[in-house]
Amino acid sequence: MNDLPPITFANGDRVPAHARIAPSGVERIMFGENVDKPMARLSYARLGKKACFAGMLFRDAPSDYRAGTSMLEYFFEEVTPALGLEPGNTSVIRKPIIALLLAEYGLEPDVTSETWSHVGLLVQRDTILRNRPALHFIEGNESEFNDDRHRRYYDIIPNRELPYMYPLASPSRRVDIHTSYTP
């Protein structure tokens, strides 16, 4: 595959991007000077004329990079059109911020999935130091939402604590997670 135009992260840093195919057949965009040891990567599957977002990885990304936002913007606004592709179905999305970004690009959650959870993304509080977003459950598969395997993606605020921790009429933004998104 060919090399791609560089990505520009939110802080203005430009980083080379290289397209590669993994042994599994999944296509990857590798970010960084060294394609064998990239600083980040984004994966997608090509199904006909569709580019189906599969996931991304950027360990210890500097916060000013806004890595998830920058990488999804790059995928949808530069890579997909450059390859003559349209967005397709995604893999299961567990990160609430990524789910919100996918919705901004017009993708819809699969609310029929048995793992789907509709949750509330709570506003950031100055009194709580969080590296992960805080969520509360609204509807869907509550056991999937509460599963310890997903605690690295978000913190859970029990609904009974909302009136005390978030005394607002509408403290959260609704988001759908643990499901795929479709165009």
JSON list of C-alpha atoms in Angstrom, two decimals:
[
{"chain": "A", "resi": 1, "resn": "MET", "atom": "CA", "xyz": [0.00, 0.00, 0.00]},
{"chain": "A", "resi": 2, "resn": "ASN", "atom": "CA", "xyz": [1.06, 3.59, -0.48]},
{"chain": "A", "resi": 3, "resn": "ASP", "atom": "CA", "xyz": [2.11, 6.11, 2.08]},
{"chain": "A", "resi": 4, "resn": "LEU", "atom": "CA", "xyz": [-0.52, 8.65, 3.04]},
{"chain": "A", "resi": 5, "resn": "PRO", "atom": "CA", "xyz": [-0.41, 12.38, 3.74]},
{"chain": "A", "resi": 6, "resn": "PRO", "atom": "CA", "xyz": [0.79, 13.17, 7.27]},
{"chain": "A", "resi": 7, "resn": "ILE", "atom": "CA", "xyz": [-1.69, 13.55, 10.10]},
{"chain": "A", "resi": 8, "resn": "THR", "atom": "CA", "xyz": [-1.87, 16.88, 11.91]},
{"chain": "A", "resi": 9, "resn": "PHE", "atom": "CA", "xyz": [-2.73, 16.47, 15.57]},
{"chain": "A", "resi": 10, "resn": "ALA", "atom": "CA", "xyz": [-4.72, 19.09, 17.49]},
{"chain": "A", "resi": 11, "resn": "ASN", "atom": "CA", "xyz": [-1.57, 20.76, 18.81]},
{"chain": "A", "resi": 12, "resn": "GLY", "atom": "CA", "xyz": [-0.24, 21.27, 15.25]},
{"chain": "A", "resi": 13, "resn": "ASP", "atom": "CA", "xyz": [2.32, 18.44, 15.25]},
{"chain": "A", "resi": 14, "resn": "ARG", "atom": "CA", "xyz": [2.51, 16.75, 11.84]},
{"chain": "A", "resi": 15, "resn": "VAL", "atom": "CA", "xyz": [3.37, 13.05, 11.86]},
{"chain": "A", "resi": 16, "resn": "PRO", "atom": "CA", "xyz": [3.97, 10.77, 8.85]},
{"chain": "A", "resi": 17, "resn": "ALA", "atom": "CA", "xyz": [1.29, 8.18, 8.08]},
{"chain": "A", "resi": 18, "resn": "HIS", "atom": "CA", "xyz": [1.84, 4.86, 6.31]},
{"chain": "A", "resi": 19, "resn": "ALA", "atom": "CA", "xyz": [-0.76, 2.39, 5.06]},
{"chain": "A", "resi": 20, "resn": "ARG", "atom": "CA", "xyz": [-0.05, -1.29, 5.72]},
{"chain": "A", "resi": 21, "resn": "ILE", "atom": "CA", "xyz": [-1.95, -4.57, 5.74]},
{"chain": "A", "resi": 22, "resn": "ALA", "atom": "CA", "xyz": [-1.70, -6.68, 8.89]},
{"chain": "A", "resi": 23, "resn": "PRO", "atom": "CA", "xyz": [-1.20, -10.46, 8.61]},
{"chain": "A", "resi": 24, "resn": "SER", "atom": "CA", "xyz": [-4.88, -10.83, 9.53]},
{"chain": "A", "resi": 25, "resn": "GLY", "atom": "CA", "xyz": [-5.85, -8.84, 6.43]},
{"chain": "A", "resi": 26, "resn": "VAL", "atom": "CA", "xyz": [-6.98, -5.80, 8.41]},
{"chain": "A", "resi": 27, "resn": "GLU", "atom": "CA", "xyz": [-5.69, -2.57, 6.91]},
{"chain": "A", "resi": 28, "resn": "ARG", "atom": "CA", "xyz": [-3.77, -0.25, 9.22]},
{"chain": "A", "resi": 29, "resn": "ILE", "atom": "CA", "xyz": [-2.58, 3.29, 9.18]},
{"chain": "A", "resi": 30, "resn": "MET", "atom": "CA", "xyz": [0.67, 3.52, 11.08]},
{"chain": "A", "resi": 31, "resn": "PHE", "atom": "CA", "xyz": [1.65, 6.93, 12.46]},
{"chain": "A", "resi": 32, "resn": "GLY", "atom": "CA", "xyz": [5.29, 7.91, 13.07]},
{"chain": "A", "resi": 33, "resn": "GLU", "atom": "CA", "xyz": [8.69, 7.92, 11.45]},
{"chain": "A", "resi": 34, "resn": "ASN", "atom": "CA", "xyz": [9.34, 4.21, 12.04]},
{"chain": "A", "resi": 35, "resn": "VAL", "atom": "CA", "xyz": [6.61, 2.12, 10.42]},
{"chain": "A", "resi": 36, "resn": "ASP", "atom": "CA", "xyz": [7.86, -0.99, 12.27]},
{"chain": "A", "resi": 37, "resn": "LYS", "atom": "CA", "xyz": [7.45, 0.75, 15.65]},
{"chain": "A", "resi": 38, "resn": "PRO", "atom": "CA", "xyz": [4.72, 3.33, 15.12]},
{"chain": "A", "resi": 39, "resn": "MET", "atom": "CA", "xyz": [3.69, 5.79, 17.80]},
{"chain": "A", "resi": 40, "resn": "ALA", "atom": "CA", "xyz": [0.02, 5.08, 16.98]},
{"chain": "A", "resi": 41, "resn": "ARG", "atom": "CA", "xyz": [-2.14, 3.07, 14.61]},
{"chain": "A", "resi": 42, "resn": "LEU", "atom": "CA", "xyz": [-5.68, 3.00, 13.28]},
{"chain": "A", "resi": 43, "resn": "SER", "atom": "CA", "xyz": [-7.23, -0.17, 11.87]},
{"chain": "A", "resi": 44, "resn": "TYR", "atom": "CA", "xyz": [-10.07, -0.69, 9.44]},
{"chain": "A", "resi": 45, "resn": "ALA", "atom": "CA", "xyz": [-11.48, -3.41, 7.21]},
{"chain": "A", "resi": 46, "resn": "ARG", "atom": "CA", "xyz": [-12.19, -2.79, 3.55]},
{"chain": "A", "resi": 47, "resn": "LEU", "atom": "CA", "xyz": [-15.45, -4.34, 2.42]},
{"chain": "A", "resi": 48, "resn": "GLY", "atom": "CA", "xyz": [-16.06, -3.49, -1.22]},
{"chain": "A", "resi": 49, "resn": "LYS", "atom": "CA", "xyz": [-16.21, 0.31, -1.36]},
{"chain": "A", "resi": 50, "resn": "LYS", "atom": "CA", "xyz": [-16.60, 0.64, 2.42]},
{"chain": "A", "resi": 51, "resn": "ALA", "atom": "CA", "xyz": [-13.93, 1.41, 5.02]},
{"chain": "A", "resi": 52, "resn": "CYS", "atom": "CA", "xyz": [-15.12, -0.16, 8.29]},
{"chain": "A", "resi": 53, "resn": "PHE", "atom": "CA", "xyz": [-13.42, 1.43, 11.31]},
{"chain": "A", "resi": 54, "resn": "ALA", "atom": "CA", "xyz": [-12.08, -1.28, 13.61]},
{"chain": "A", "resi": 55, "resn": "GLY", "atom": "CA", "xyz": [-10.12, 0.60, 16.28]},
{"chain": "A", "resi": 56, "resn": "MET", "atom": "CA", "xyz": [-7.05, 2.59, 17.15]},
{"chain": "A", "resi": 57, "resn": "LEU", "atom": "CA", "xyz": [-4.20, 2.53, 19.59]},
{"chain": "A", "resi": 58, "resn": "PHE", "atom": "CA", "xyz": [-2.01, 5.36, 20.90]},
{"chain": "A", "resi": 59, "resn": "ARG", "atom": "CA", "xyz": [-0.43, 4.53, 24.23]},
{"chain": "A", "resi": 60, "resn": "ASP", "atom": "CA", "xyz": [0.47, 7.48, 26.45]},
{"chain": "A", "resi": 61, "resn": "ALA", "atom": "CA", "xyz": [-0.71, 10.03, 23.90]},
{"chain": "A", "resi": 62, "resn": "PRO", "atom": "CA", "xyz": [0.00, 13.61, 24.95]},
{"chain": "A", "resi": 63, "resn": "SER", "atom": "CA", "xyz": [-3.29, 15.25, 25.95]},
{"chain": "A", "resi": 64, "resn": "ASP", "atom": "CA", "xyz": [-2.71, 18.21, 23.63]},
{"chain": "A", "resi": 65, "resn": "TYR", "atom": "CA", "xyz": [-2.71, 15.79, 20.65]},
{"chain": "A", "resi": 66, "resn": "ARG", "atom": "CA", "xyz": [-6.42, 15.00, 21.19]},
{"chain": "A", "resi": 67, "resn": "ALA", "atom": "CA", "xyz": [-5.37, 11.73, 19.58]},
{"chain": "A", "resi": 68, "resn": "GLY", "atom": "CA", "xyz": [-8.74, 10.02, 19.21]},
{"chain": "A", "resi": 69, "resn": "THR", "atom": "CA", "xyz": [-10.38, 13.08, 17.70]},
{"chain": "A", "resi": 70, "resn": "SER", "atom": "CA", "xyz": [-7.44, 13.80, 15.40]},
{"chain": "A", "resi": 71, "resn": "MET", "atom": "CA", "xyz": [-7.13, 10.20, 14.19]},
{"chain": "A", "resi": 72, "resn": "LEU", "atom": "CA", "xyz": [-10.86, 9.80, 13.47]},
{"chain": "A", "resi": 73, "resn": "GLU", "atom": "CA", "xyz": [-10.94, 13.16, 11.68]},
{"chain": "A", "resi": 74, "resn": "TYR", "atom": "CA", "xyz": [-7.96, 12.03, 9.59]},
{"chain": "A", "resi": 75, "resn": "PHE", "atom": "CA", "xyz": [-9.66, 8.72, 8.80]},
{"chain": "A", "resi": 76, "resn": "PHE", "atom": "CA", "xyz": [-13.02, 10.19, 7.79]},
{"chain": "A", "resi": 77, "resn": "GLU", "atom": "CA", "xyz": [-11.90, 13.43, 6.16]},
{"chain": "A", "resi": 78, "resn": "GLU", "atom": "CA", "xyz": [-8.64, 12.47, 4.46]},
{"chain": "A", "resi": 79, "resn": "VAL", "atom": "CA", "xyz": [-8.01, 8.72, 4.17]},
{"chain": "A", "resi": 80, "resn": "THR", "atom": "CA", "xyz": [-11.47, 7.46, 3.27]},
{"chain": "A", "resi": 81, "resn": "PRO", "atom": "CA", "xyz": [-11.99, 9.98, 0.42]},
{"chain": "A", "resi": 82, "resn": "ALA", "atom": "CA", "xyz": [-8.37, 9.59, -0.78]},
{"chain": "A", "resi": 83, "resn": "LEU", "atom": "CA", "xyz": [-8.90, 5.83, -1.14]},
{"chain": "A", "resi": 84, "resn": "GLY", "atom": "CA", "xyz": [-12.26, 6.33, -2.87]},
{"chain": "A", "resi": 85, "resn": "LEU", "atom": "CA", "xyz": [-14.10, 4.67, 0.00]},
{"chain": "A", "resi": 86, "resn": "GLU", "atom": "CA", "xyz": [-17.18, 5.47, 2.09]},
{"chain": "A", "resi": 87, "resn": "PRO", "atom": "CA", "xyz": [-17.57, 4.83, 5.81]},
{"chain": "A", "resi": 88, "resn": "GLY", "atom": "CA", "xyz": [-18.95, 1.39, 6.66]},
{"chain": "A", "resi": 89, "resn": "ASN", "atom": "CA", "xyz": [-20.01, -0.42, 9.82]},
{"chain": "A", "resi": 90, "resn": "THR", "atom": "CA", "xyz": [-17.62, -0.18, 12.75]},
{"chain": "A", "resi": 91, "resn": "SER", "atom": "CA", "xyz": [-16.50, -2.79, 15.23]},
{"chain": "A", "resi": 92, "resn": "VAL", "atom": "CA", "xyz": [-18.02, -2.67, 18.73]},
{"chain": "A", "resi": 93, "resn": "ILE", "atom": "CA", "xyz": [-17.28, 0.73, 20.25]},
{"chain": "A", "resi": 94, "resn": "ARG", "atom": "CA", "xyz": [-16.65, 0.85, 24.00]},
{"chain": "A", "resi": 95, "resn": "LYS", "atom": "CA", "xyz": [-15.16, 4.33, 24.45]},
{"chain": "A", "resi": 96, "resn": "PRO", "atom": "CA", "xyz": [-17.82, 7.01, 24.90]},
{"chain": "A", "resi": 97, "resn": "ILE", "atom": "CA", "xyz": [-15.83, 9.83, 23.31]},
{"chain": "A", "resi": 98, "resn": "ILE", "atom": "CA", "xyz": [-15.19, 7.73, 20.18]},
{"chain": "A", "resi": 99, "resn": "ALA", "atom": "CA", "xyz": [-18.92, 6.89, 20.05]},
{"chain": "A", "resi": 100, "resn": "LEU", "atom": "CA", "xyz": [-19.76, 10.60, 20.15]},
{"chain": "A", "resi": 101, "resn": "LEU", "atom": "CA", "xyz": [-17.27, 11.34, 17.38]},
{"chain": "A", "resi": 102, "resn": "LEU", "atom": "CA", "xyz": [-18.69, 8.57, 15.19]},
{"chain": "A", "resi": 103, "resn": "ALA", "atom": "CA", "xyz": [-22.15, 10.06, 15.67]},
{"chain": "A", "resi": 104, "resn": "GLU", "atom": "CA", "xyz": [-20.79, 13.45, 14.54]},
{"chain": "A", "resi": 105, "resn": "TYR", "atom": "CA", "xyz": [-19.75, 11.77, 11.28]},
{"chain": "A", "resi": 106, "resn": "GLY", "atom": "CA", "xyz": [-23.32, 10.56, 10.79]},
{"chain": "A", "resi": 107, "resn": "LEU", "atom": "CA", "xyz": [-22.93, 6.99, 11.99]},
{"chain": "A", "resi": 108, "resn": "GLU", "atom": "CA", "xyz": [-25.80, 5.48, 14.02]},
{"chain": "A", "resi": 109, "resn": "PRO", "atom": "CA", "xyz": [-25.54, 2.99, 16.90]},
{"chain": "A", "resi": 110, "resn": "ASP", "atom": "CA", "xyz": [-26.96, -0.52, 16.52]},
{"chain": "A", "resi": 111, "resn": "VAL", "atom": "CA", "xyz": [-29.48, -0.40, 19.36]},
{"chain": "A", "resi": 112, "resn": "THR", "atom": "CA", "xyz": [-30.59, -3.96, 18.60]},
{"chain": "A", "resi": 113, "resn": "SER", "atom": "CA", "xyz": [-27.25, -5.41, 19.71]},
{"chain": "A", "resi": 114, "resn": "GLU", "atom": "CA", "xyz": [-27.50, -7.53, 22.85]},
{"chain": "A", "resi": 115, "resn": "THR", "atom": "CA", "xyz": [-24.45, -5.74, 24.31]},
{"chain": "A", "resi": 116, "resn": "TRP", "atom": "CA", "xyz": [-25.75, -2.18, 23.61]},
{"chain": "A", "resi": 117, "resn": "SER", "atom": "CA", "xyz": [-25.81, 0.27, 26.52]},
{"chain": "A", "resi": 118, "resn": "HIS", "atom": "CA", "xyz": [-27.31, 3.75, 26.48]},
{"chain": "A", "resi": 119, "resn": "VAL", "atom": "CA", "xyz": [-25.45, 5.81, 29.06]},
{"chain": "A", "resi": 120, "resn": "GLY", "atom": "CA", "xyz": [-24.97, 9.37, 30.23]},
{"chain": "A", "resi": 121, "resn": "LEU", "atom": "CA", "xyz": [-21.58, 11.04, 29.80]},
{"chain": "A", "resi": 122, "resn": "LEU", "atom": "CA", "xyz": [-21.22, 13.29, 32.81]},
{"chain": "A", "resi": 123, "resn": "VAL", "atom": "CA", "xyz": [-19.71, 16.76, 32.74]},
{"chain": "A", "resi": 124, "resn": "GLN", "atom": "CA", "xyz": [-16.12, 17.01, 33.90]},
{"chain": "A", "resi": 125, "resn": "ARG", "atom": "CA", "xyz": [-15.90, 18.13, 37.51]},
{"chain": "A", "resi": 126, "resn": "ASP", "atom": "CA", "xyz": [-13.05, 20.25, 38.79]},
{"chain": "A", "resi": 127, "resn": "THR", "atom": "CA", "xyz": [-13.10, 18.50, 42.15]},
{"chain": "A", "resi": 128, "resn": "ILE", "atom": "CA", "xyz": [-12.48, 15.05, 40.69]},
{"chain": "A", "resi": 129, "resn": "LEU", "atom": "CA", "xyz": [-9.23, 14.16, 38.95]},
{"chain": "A", "resi": 130, "resn": "ARG", "atom": "CA", "xyz": [-10.20, 11.72, 36.20]},
{"chain": "A", "resi": 131, "resn": "ASN", "atom": "CA", "xyz": [-8.24, 10.23, 33.36]},
{"chain": "A", "resi": 132, "resn": "ARG", "atom": "CA", "xyz": [-11.38, 8.55, 32.07]},
{"chain": "A", "resi": 133, "resn": "PRO", "atom": "CA", "xyz": [-14.85, 9.88, 31.37]},
{"chain": "A", "resi": 134, "resn": "ALA", "atom": "CA", "xyz": [-17.52, 9.40, 34.04]},
{"chain": "A", "resi": 135, "resn": "LEU", "atom": "CA", "xyz": [-20.72, 7.63, 32.96]},
{"chain": "A", "resi": 136, "resn": "HIS", "atom": "CA", "xyz": [-24.01, 6.58, 34.46]},
{"chain": "A", "resi": 137, "resn": "PHE", "atom": "CA", "xyz": [-26.33, 3.87, 33.15]},
{"chain": "A", "resi": 138, "resn": "ILE", "atom": "CA", "xyz": [-29.62, 4.78, 31.43]},
{"chain": "A", "resi": 139, "resn": "GLU", "atom": "CA", "xyz": [-30.86, 1.69, 29.55]},
{"chain": "A", "resi": 140, "resn": "GLY", "atom": "CA", "xyz": [-29.74, -1.42, 27.65]},
{"chain": "A", "resi": 141, "resn": "ASN", "atom": "CA", "xyz": [-27.37, -4.13, 28.84]},
{"chain": "A", "resi": 142, "resn": "GLU", "atom": "CA", "xyz": [-26.42, -3.04, 32.34]},
{"chain": "A", "resi": 143, "resn": "SER", "atom": "CA", "xyz": [-24.24, -6.07, 33.07]},
{"chain": "A", "resi": 144, "resn": "GLU", "atom": "CA", "xyz": [-22.12, -5.33, 29.96]},
{"chain": "A", "resi": 145, "resn": "PHE", "atom": "CA", "xyz": [-21.82, -1.69, 31.02]},
{"chain": "A", "resi": 146, "resn": "ASN", "atom": "CA", "xyz": [-20.76, -2.65, 34.56]},
{"chain": "A", "resi": 147, "resn": "ASP", "atom": "CA", "xyz": [-18.36, -5.41, 33.46]},
{"chain": "A", "resi": 148, "resn": "ASP", "atom": "CA", "xyz": [-14.92, -4.94, 35.02]},
{"chain": "A", "resi": 149, "resn": "ARG", "atom": "CA", "xyz": [-13.28, -5.59, 31.63]},
{"chain": "A", "resi": 150, "resn": "HIS", "atom": "CA", "xyz": [-14.42, -2.16, 30.48]},
{"chain": "A", "resi": 151, "resn": "ARG", "atom": "CA", "xyz": [-13.32, -0.14, 33.52]},
{"chain": "A", "resi": 152, "resn": "ARG", "atom": "CA", "xyz": [-10.22, 1.05, 31.66]},
{"chain": "A", "resi": 153, "resn": "TYR", "atom": "CA", "xyz": [-12.47, 3.00, 29.28]},
{"chain": "A", "resi": 154, "resn": "TYR", "atom": "CA", "xyz": [-14.66, 4.85, 31.80]},
{"chain": "A", "resi": 155, "resn": "ASP", "atom": "CA", "xyz": [-15.59, 5.36, 35.46]},
{"chain": "A", "resi": 156, "resn": "ILE", "atom": "CA", "xyz": [-19.09, 4.44, 36.59]},
{"chain": "A", "resi": 157, "resn": "ILE", "atom": "CA", "xyz": [-21.12, 6.79, 38.77]},
{"chain": "A", "resi": 158, "resn": "PRO", "atom": "CA", "xyz": [-24.08, 4.93, 40.32]},
{"chain": "A", "resi": 159, "resn": "ASN", "atom": "CA", "xyz": [-27.42, 6.61, 39.51]},
{"chain": "A", "resi": 160, "resn": "ARG", "atom": "CA", "xyz": [-28.24, 6.88, 43.23]},
{"chain": "A", "resi": 161, "resn": "GLU", "atom": "CA", "xyz": [-25.21, 9.22, 43.64]},
{"chain": "A", "resi": 162, "resn": "LEU", "atom": "CA", "xyz": [-26.09, 11.56, 40.77]},
{"chain": "A", "resi": 163, "resn": "PRO", "atom": "CA", "xyz": [-28.20, 14.02, 42.82]},
{"chain": "A", "resi": 164, "resn": "TYR", "atom": "CA", "xyz": [-25.30, 14.49, 45.26]},
{"chain": "A", "resi": 165, "resn": "MET", "atom": "CA", "xyz": [-22.35, 14.51, 42.88]},
{"chain": "A", "resi": 166, "resn": "TYR", "atom": "CA", "xyz": [-24.05, 16.24, 39.93]},
{"chain": "A", "resi": 167, "resn": "PRO", "atom": "CA", "xyz": [-26.89, 18.42, 41.25]},
{"chain": "A", "resi": 168, "resn": "LEU", "atom": "CA", "xyz": [-27.95, 19.61, 37.80]},
{"chain": "A", "resi": 169, "resn": "ALA", "atom": "CA", "xyz": [-31.27, 19.18, 36.05]},
{"chain": "A", "resi": 170, "resn": "SER", "atom": "CA", "xyz": [-29.54, 17.44, 33.14]},
{"chain": "A", "resi": 171, "resn": "PRO", "atom": "CA", "xyz": [-25.99, 16.49, 34.18]},
{"chain": "A", "resi": 172, "resn": "SER", "atom": "CA", "xyz": [-25.09, 14.25, 31.25]},
{"chain": "A", "resi": 173, "resn": "ARG", "atom": "CA", "xyz": [-24.98, 13.86, 27.50]},
{"chain": "A", "resi": 174, "resn": "ARG", "atom": "CA", "xyz": [-26.52, 10.67, 26.14]},
{"chain": "A", "resi": 175, "resn": "VAL", "atom": "CA", "xyz": [-24.22, 8.27, 24.30]},
{"chain": "A", "resi": 176, "resn": "ASP", "atom": "CA", "xyz": [-24.48, 4.69, 23.03]},
{"chain": "A", "resi": 177, "resn": "ILE", "atom": "CA", "xyz": [-21.62, 2.27, 23.73]},
{"chain": "A", "resi": 178, "resn": "HIS", "atom": "CA", "xyz": [-20.88, -1.48, 23.55]},
{"chain": "A", "resi": 179, "resn": "THR", "atom": "CA", "xyz": [-22.32, -1.61, 20.04]},
{"chain": "A", "resi": 180, "resn": "SER", "atom": "CA", "xyz": [-21.28, -1.06, 16.44]},
{"chain": "A", "resi": 181, "resn": "TYR", "atom": "CA", "xyz": [-22.09, 2.06, 14.44]},
{"chain": "A", "resi": 182, "resn": "THR", "atom": "CA", "xyz": [-23.44, 2.12, 10.90]},
{"chain": "A", "resi": 183, "resn": "PRO", "atom": "CA", "xyz": [-23.63, 4.88, 8.26]}
]
